[in-house]
mmCIF file of C-alpha atoms in Angstrom:
data_model
loop_
_atom_site.group_PDB
_atom_site.id
_atom_site.type_symbol
_atom_site.label_atom_id
_atom_site.label_comp_id
_atom_site.label_asym_id
_atom_site.label_seq_id
_atom_site.Cartn_x
_atom_site.Cartn_y
_atom_site.Cartn_z
ATOM 1 C CA UNK A 880 83.943 86.146 114.095
ATOM 2 C CA UNK A 881 86.267 88.979 113.122
ATOM 3 C CA UNK A 882 83.927 89.958 110.290
ATOM 4 C CA UNK A 883 81.039 89.989 112.744
ATOM 5 C CA UNK A 884 83.026 92.233 115.099
ATOM 6 C CA UNK A 885 83.799 94.684 112.292
ATOM 7 C CA UNK A 886 80.120 94.813 111.380
ATOM 8 C CA UNK A 887 79.165 95.318 115.017
ATOM 9 C CA UNK A 888 81.657 98.152 115.469
ATOM 10 C CA UNK A 889 80.645 99.839 112.221
ATOM 11 C CA UNK A 890 76.929 99.539 112.924
ATOM 12 C CA UNK A 891 77.317 100.711 116.515
ATOM 13 C CA UNK A 892 79.383 103.711 115.435
ATOM 14 C CA UNK A 893 76.794 104.751 112.837
ATOM 15 C CA UNK A 894 73.938 104.415 115.309
ATOM 16 C CA UNK A 895 75.715 106.284 118.098
ATOM 17 C CA UNK A 896 76.736 109.124 115.781
ATOM 18 C CA UNK A 897 73.614 109.515 113.641
ATOM 19 C CA UNK A 898 70.786 108.515 115.979
ATOM 20 C CA UNK A 899 69.578 109.487 119.408
ATOM 21 C CA UNK A 900 69.839 106.384 121.550
ATOM 22 C CA UNK A 901 69.172 105.768 125.211
ATOM 23 C CA UNK A 902 71.948 105.380 127.741
ATOM 24 C CA UNK A 903 70.978 101.730 128.198
ATOM 25 C CA UNK A 904 71.290 100.980 124.484
ATOM 26 C CA UNK A 905 74.571 102.840 124.098
ATOM 27 C CA UNK A 906 75.983 101.022 127.130
ATOM 28 C CA UNK A 907 74.852 97.702 125.669
ATOM 29 C CA UNK A 908 76.525 98.397 122.327
ATOM 30 C CA UNK A 909 79.775 99.476 123.962
ATOM 31 C CA UNK A 910 79.807 96.508 126.351
ATOM 32 C CA UNK A 911 79.120 93.924 123.648
ATOM 33 C CA UNK A 912 81.692 95.485 121.320
ATOM 34 C CA UNK A 913 84.335 95.574 124.047
ATOM 35 C CA UNK A 914 83.600 92.017 125.155
ATOM 36 C CA UNK A 915 83.716 90.658 121.611
ATOM 37 C CA UNK A 916 86.958 92.524 120.897
ATOM 38 C CA UNK A 917 88.568 91.177 124.065
ATOM 39 C CA UNK A 918 87.506 87.628 123.204
ATOM 40 C CA UNK A 919 88.939 87.822 119.695
ATOM 41 C CA UNK A 920 92.207 89.315 120.943
ATOM 42 C CA UNK A 921 92.513 86.573 123.557
ATOM 43 C CA UNK A 922 91.856 83.847 120.989
ATOM 44 C CA UNK A 923 94.342 85.434 118.601
ATOM 45 C CA UNK A 924 96.979 85.594 121.336
ATOM 46 C CA UNK A 925 96.429 81.951 122.291
ATOM 47 C CA UNK A 926 96.531 80.956 118.625
ATOM 48 C CA UNK A 927 99.938 82.534 118.130
ATOM 49 C CA UNK A 928 101.504 81.617 121.481
ATOM 50 C CA UNK A 929 101.632 77.940 122.364
ATOM 51 C CA UNK A 930 103.026 78.399 125.877
ATOM 52 C CA UNK A 931 100.181 80.524 127.293
ATOM 53 C CA UNK A 932 97.642 78.206 125.648
ATOM 54 C CA UNK A 933 99.167 75.183 127.378
ATOM 55 C CA UNK A 934 99.240 76.994 130.719
ATOM 56 C CA UNK A 935 95.579 77.907 130.306
ATOM 57 C CA UNK A 936 94.759 74.268 129.587
ATOM 58 C CA UNK A 937 96.649 73.174 132.690
ATOM 59 C CA UNK A 938 94.753 75.718 134.786
ATOM 60 C CA UNK A 939 91.366 74.591 133.446
ATOM 61 C CA UNK A 940 92.225 70.932 133.961
ATOM 62 C CA UNK A 941 93.449 71.690 137.466
ATOM 63 C CA UNK A 942 90.147 73.385 138.224
ATOM 64 C CA UNK A 943 88.255 70.423 136.770
ATOM 65 C CA UNK A 944 90.319 68.050 138.894
ATOM 66 C CA UNK A 945 89.504 70.026 142.027
ATOM 67 C CA UNK A 946 85.796 70.054 141.241
ATOM 68 C CA UNK A 947 85.661 66.352 140.358
ATOM 69 C CA UNK A 948 87.853 65.459 143.369
ATOM 70 C CA UNK A 949 90.117 63.202 141.362
ATOM 71 C CA UNK A 950 87.407 61.257 139.547
ATOM 72 C CA UNK A 951 88.618 62.478 136.152
ATOM 73 C CA UNK A 952 91.692 61.071 134.450
ATOM 74 C CA UNK A 953 93.377 64.452 134.027
ATOM 75 C CA UNK A 954 96.548 63.049 132.470
ATOM 76 C CA UNK A 955 94.556 61.330 129.735
ATOM 77 C CA UNK A 956 92.493 64.424 129.000
ATOM 78 C CA UNK A 957 95.605 66.613 129.003
ATOM 79 C CA UNK A 958 97.328 64.412 126.444
ATOM 80 C CA UNK A 959 94.298 64.489 124.152
ATOM 81 C CA UNK A 960 93.880 68.242 124.399
ATOM 82 C CA UNK A 961 97.572 68.905 123.855
ATOM 83 C CA UNK A 962 97.548 66.723 120.730
ATOM 84 C CA UNK A 963 94.688 68.800 119.344
ATOM 85 C CA UNK A 964 96.495 71.989 120.351
ATOM 86 C CA UNK A 965 99.683 70.898 118.594
ATOM 87 C CA UNK A 966 97.752 70.121 115.416
ATOM 88 C CA UNK A 967 96.059 73.509 115.611
ATOM 89 C CA UNK A 968 99.331 75.396 116.002
ATOM 90 C CA UNK A 969 100.849 73.411 113.152
ATOM 91 C CA UNK A 970 98.012 74.675 110.985
ATOM 92 C CA UNK A 971 98.665 78.225 112.196
ATOM 93 C CA UNK A 972 102.340 77.827 111.281
ATOM 94 C CA UNK A 973 101.369 76.746 107.766
ATOM 95 C CA UNK A 974 99.108 79.780 107.396
ATOM 96 C CA UNK A 975 101.832 82.116 108.641
ATOM 97 C CA UNK A 976 104.259 80.605 106.139
ATOM 98 C CA UNK A 977 101.796 80.997 103.248
ATOM 99 C CA UNK A 978 99.569 84.009 104.066
ATOM 100 C CA UNK A 979 98.368 84.306 100.473
ATOM 101 C CA UNK A 980 96.329 81.164 100.978
ATOM 102 C CA UNK A 981 94.010 83.255 103.159
ATOM 103 C CA UNK A 982 92.924 85.567 100.339
ATOM 104 C CA UNK A 983 90.163 83.371 98.926
ATOM 105 C CA UNK A 984 88.806 82.244 102.324
ATOM 106 C CA UNK A 985 88.640 85.864 103.499
ATOM 107 C CA UNK A 986 86.814 86.950 100.339
ATOM 108 C CA UNK A 987 84.301 84.115 100.627
ATOM 109 C CA UNK A 988 83.867 84.814 104.333
ATOM 110 C CA UNK A 989 83.050 88.468 103.674
ATOM 111 C CA UNK A 990 80.606 87.533 100.913
ATOM 112 C CA UNK A 991 78.937 84.977 103.175
ATOM 113 C CA UNK A 992 78.684 87.557 105.954
ATOM 114 C CA UNK A 993 77.110 90.113 103.622
ATOM 115 C CA UNK A 994 74.503 87.731 102.192
ATOM 116 C CA UNK A 995 73.663 86.454 105.668
ATOM 117 C CA UNK A 996 73.263 90.027 106.884
ATOM 118 C CA UNK A 997 71.116 90.951 103.880
ATOM 119 C CA UNK A 998 68.556 88.364 105.019
ATOM 120 C CA UNK A 999 67.960 90.356 108.199
ATOM 121 C CA UNK A 1000 67.488 93.563 106.248
ATOM 122 C CA UNK A 1001 65.390 92.136 103.403
ATOM 123 C CA UNK A 1002 62.845 90.636 105.799
ATOM 124 C CA UNK A 1003 61.912 94.124 106.998
ATOM 125 C CA UNK A 1004 61.873 95.320 103.400
ATOM 126 C CA UNK A 1005 59.432 92.517 102.559
ATOM 127 C CA UNK A 1006 57.251 93.649 105.471
ATOM 128 C CA UNK A 1007 57.179 97.155 104.017
ATOM 129 C CA UNK A 1008 59.405 98.742 106.670
ATOM 130 C CA UNK A 1009 62.458 100.905 106.113
ATOM 131 C CA UNK A 1010 64.839 99.910 108.890
ATOM 132 C CA UNK A 1011 68.298 101.541 108.906
ATOM 133 C CA UNK A 1012 70.948 99.173 107.619
ATOM 134 C CA UNK A 1013 73.071 99.925 110.686
ATOM 135 C CA UNK A 1014 70.315 98.493 112.895
ATOM 136 C CA UNK A 1015 70.359 95.278 110.894
ATOM 137 C CA UNK A 1016 74.144 95.130 111.235
ATOM 138 C CA UNK A 1017 74.024 95.513 115.006
ATOM 139 C CA UNK A 1018 71.210 93.008 115.578
ATOM 140 C CA UNK A 1019 72.819 90.537 113.198
ATOM 141 C CA UNK A 1020 76.232 90.840 114.849
ATOM 142 C CA UNK A 1021 74.899 90.469 118.387
ATOM 143 C CA UNK A 1022 72.653 87.540 117.460
ATOM 144 C CA UNK A 1023 75.582 85.751 115.817
ATOM 145 C CA UNK A 1024 77.694 86.405 118.907
ATOM 146 C CA UNK A 1025 74.936 84.976 121.120
ATOM 147 C CA UNK A 1026 74.819 81.811 119.019
ATOM 148 C CA UNK A 1027 78.518 81.210 119.690
ATOM 149 C CA UNK A 1028 78.014 81.232 123.463
ATOM 150 C CA UNK A 1029 77.755 77.625 124.769
ATOM 151 C CA UNK A 1030 74.809 78.193 127.095
ATOM 152 C CA UNK A 1031 72.949 75.043 126.090
ATOM 153 C CA UNK A 1032 69.860 76.918 124.828
ATOM 154 C CA UNK A 1033 69.999 76.591 121.016
ATOM 155 C CA UNK A 1034 66.362 77.561 120.462
ATOM 156 C CA UNK A 1035 64.603 80.526 122.014
ATOM 157 C CA UNK A 1036 67.471 82.584 123.380
ATOM 158 C CA UNK A 1037 68.453 84.084 120.027
ATOM 159 C CA UNK A 1038 64.835 84.930 119.233
ATOM 160 C CA UNK A 1039 64.405 86.699 122.569
ATOM 161 C CA UNK A 1040 67.622 88.666 122.096
ATOM 162 C CA UNK A 1041 66.731 89.719 118.555
ATOM 163 C CA UNK A 1042 63.195 90.784 119.437
ATOM 164 C CA UNK A 1043 64.453 92.750 122.434
ATOM 165 C CA UNK A 1044 67.104 94.498 120.360
ATOM 166 C CA UNK A 1045 64.609 95.522 117.699
ATOM 167 C CA UNK A 1046 62.288 96.958 120.332
ATOM 168 C CA UNK A 1047 65.216 98.917 121.775
ATOM 169 C CA UNK A 1048 65.535 100.523 118.343
ATOM 170 C CA UNK A 1049 61.908 101.707 118.635
ATOM 171 C CA UNK A 1050 60.438 99.015 116.386
ATOM 172 C CA UNK A 1051 57.002 97.791 117.451
ATOM 173 C CA UNK A 1052 57.233 94.576 119.437
ATOM 174 C CA UNK A 1053 54.696 92.790 117.211
ATOM 175 C CA UNK A 1054 56.691 93.658 114.108
ATOM 176 C CA UNK A 1055 59.927 92.785 115.884
ATOM 177 C CA UNK A 1056 58.594 89.365 116.807
ATOM 178 C CA UNK A 1057 57.263 88.724 113.308
ATOM 179 C CA UNK A 1058 60.506 89.772 111.643
ATOM 180 C CA UNK A 1059 62.555 87.710 114.082
ATOM 181 C CA UNK A 1060 60.432 84.635 113.404
ATOM 182 C CA UNK A 1061 60.791 85.020 109.641
ATOM 183 C CA UNK A 1062 64.532 85.612 109.916
ATOM 184 C CA UNK A 1063 65.028 82.529 112.058
ATOM 185 C CA UNK A 1064 62.895 80.410 109.728
ATOM 186 C CA UNK A 1065 65.100 81.386 106.791
ATOM 187 C CA UNK A 1066 68.494 81.368 108.511
ATOM 188 C CA UNK A 1067 68.047 78.496 110.976
ATOM 189 C CA UNK A 1068 65.092 76.179 110.452
ATOM 190 C CA UNK A 1069 65.367 76.123 106.660
ATOM 191 C CA UNK A 1070 69.015 75.103 106.939
ATOM 192 C CA UNK A 1071 68.077 72.410 109.455
ATOM 193 C CA UNK A 1072 65.558 70.936 107.015
ATOM 194 C CA UNK A 1073 67.982 71.085 104.093
ATOM 195 C CA UNK A 1074 70.752 69.577 106.206
ATOM 196 C CA UNK A 1075 68.480 66.779 107.410
ATOM 197 C CA UNK A 1076 67.372 65.991 103.858
ATOM 198 C CA UNK A 1077 70.978 66.018 102.639
ATOM 199 C CA UNK A 1078 72.085 63.752 105.484
ATOM 200 C CA UNK A 1079 69.281 61.305 104.705
ATOM 201 C CA UNK A 1080 70.152 61.318 101.014
ATOM 202 C CA UNK A 1081 73.840 60.722 101.716
ATOM 203 C CA UNK A 1082 72.893 57.892 104.056
ATOM 204 C CA UNK A 1083 70.680 56.293 101.404
ATOM 205 C CA UNK A 1084 73.447 56.569 98.820
ATOM 206 C CA UNK A 1085 75.916 54.967 101.227
ATOM 207 C CA UNK A 1086 73.546 52.054 101.822
ATOM 208 C CA UNK A 1087 73.003 51.589 98.087
ATOM 209 C CA UNK A 1088 76.751 51.506 97.489
ATOM 210 C CA UNK A 1089 77.243 48.882 100.178
ATOM 211 C CA UNK A 1090 74.518 46.730 98.705
#
């Protein structure tokens, strides 16, 4: 998520400085960047400070108890969540004690981010269009951020957001829709098919081993 934020900030800065954009688009970029930054800072703070994280959990559980009017076993849920939280902070402590262990994961994360982003840009290249790389960075970053929001709409919302963003950058809506469809086929549906096939194959192997 941090890599996505850096890409969003860099792409937004390039667009705002080198291109003439509408007030609506500039406001959108600033709002999304600020919101994403605030979210990451909050998560980082809660990751490093166990006390505030536990107080936040107690507040959320208290709210849930009020809404459910006592139908939920809050004590049971609290114990489960706190066990997960303790395990998480133990992992954070290990990372803080051995920060060098983060070097390889960070490198692989950046490489993964770049190749994922290149898919967005190469689709337009395949369609014969020269779209600024900064535009691809912004659309990619916002679409990834949208996918992390638990709104319960896994299909459709991202496509609408991407198509709308491309049209805001003065790309024809037909081309925007076509590019979005191709991007989602490659980055989402193709992975679903591969994952399903892999899961089926692993299941078959497990059955063969049992027999």
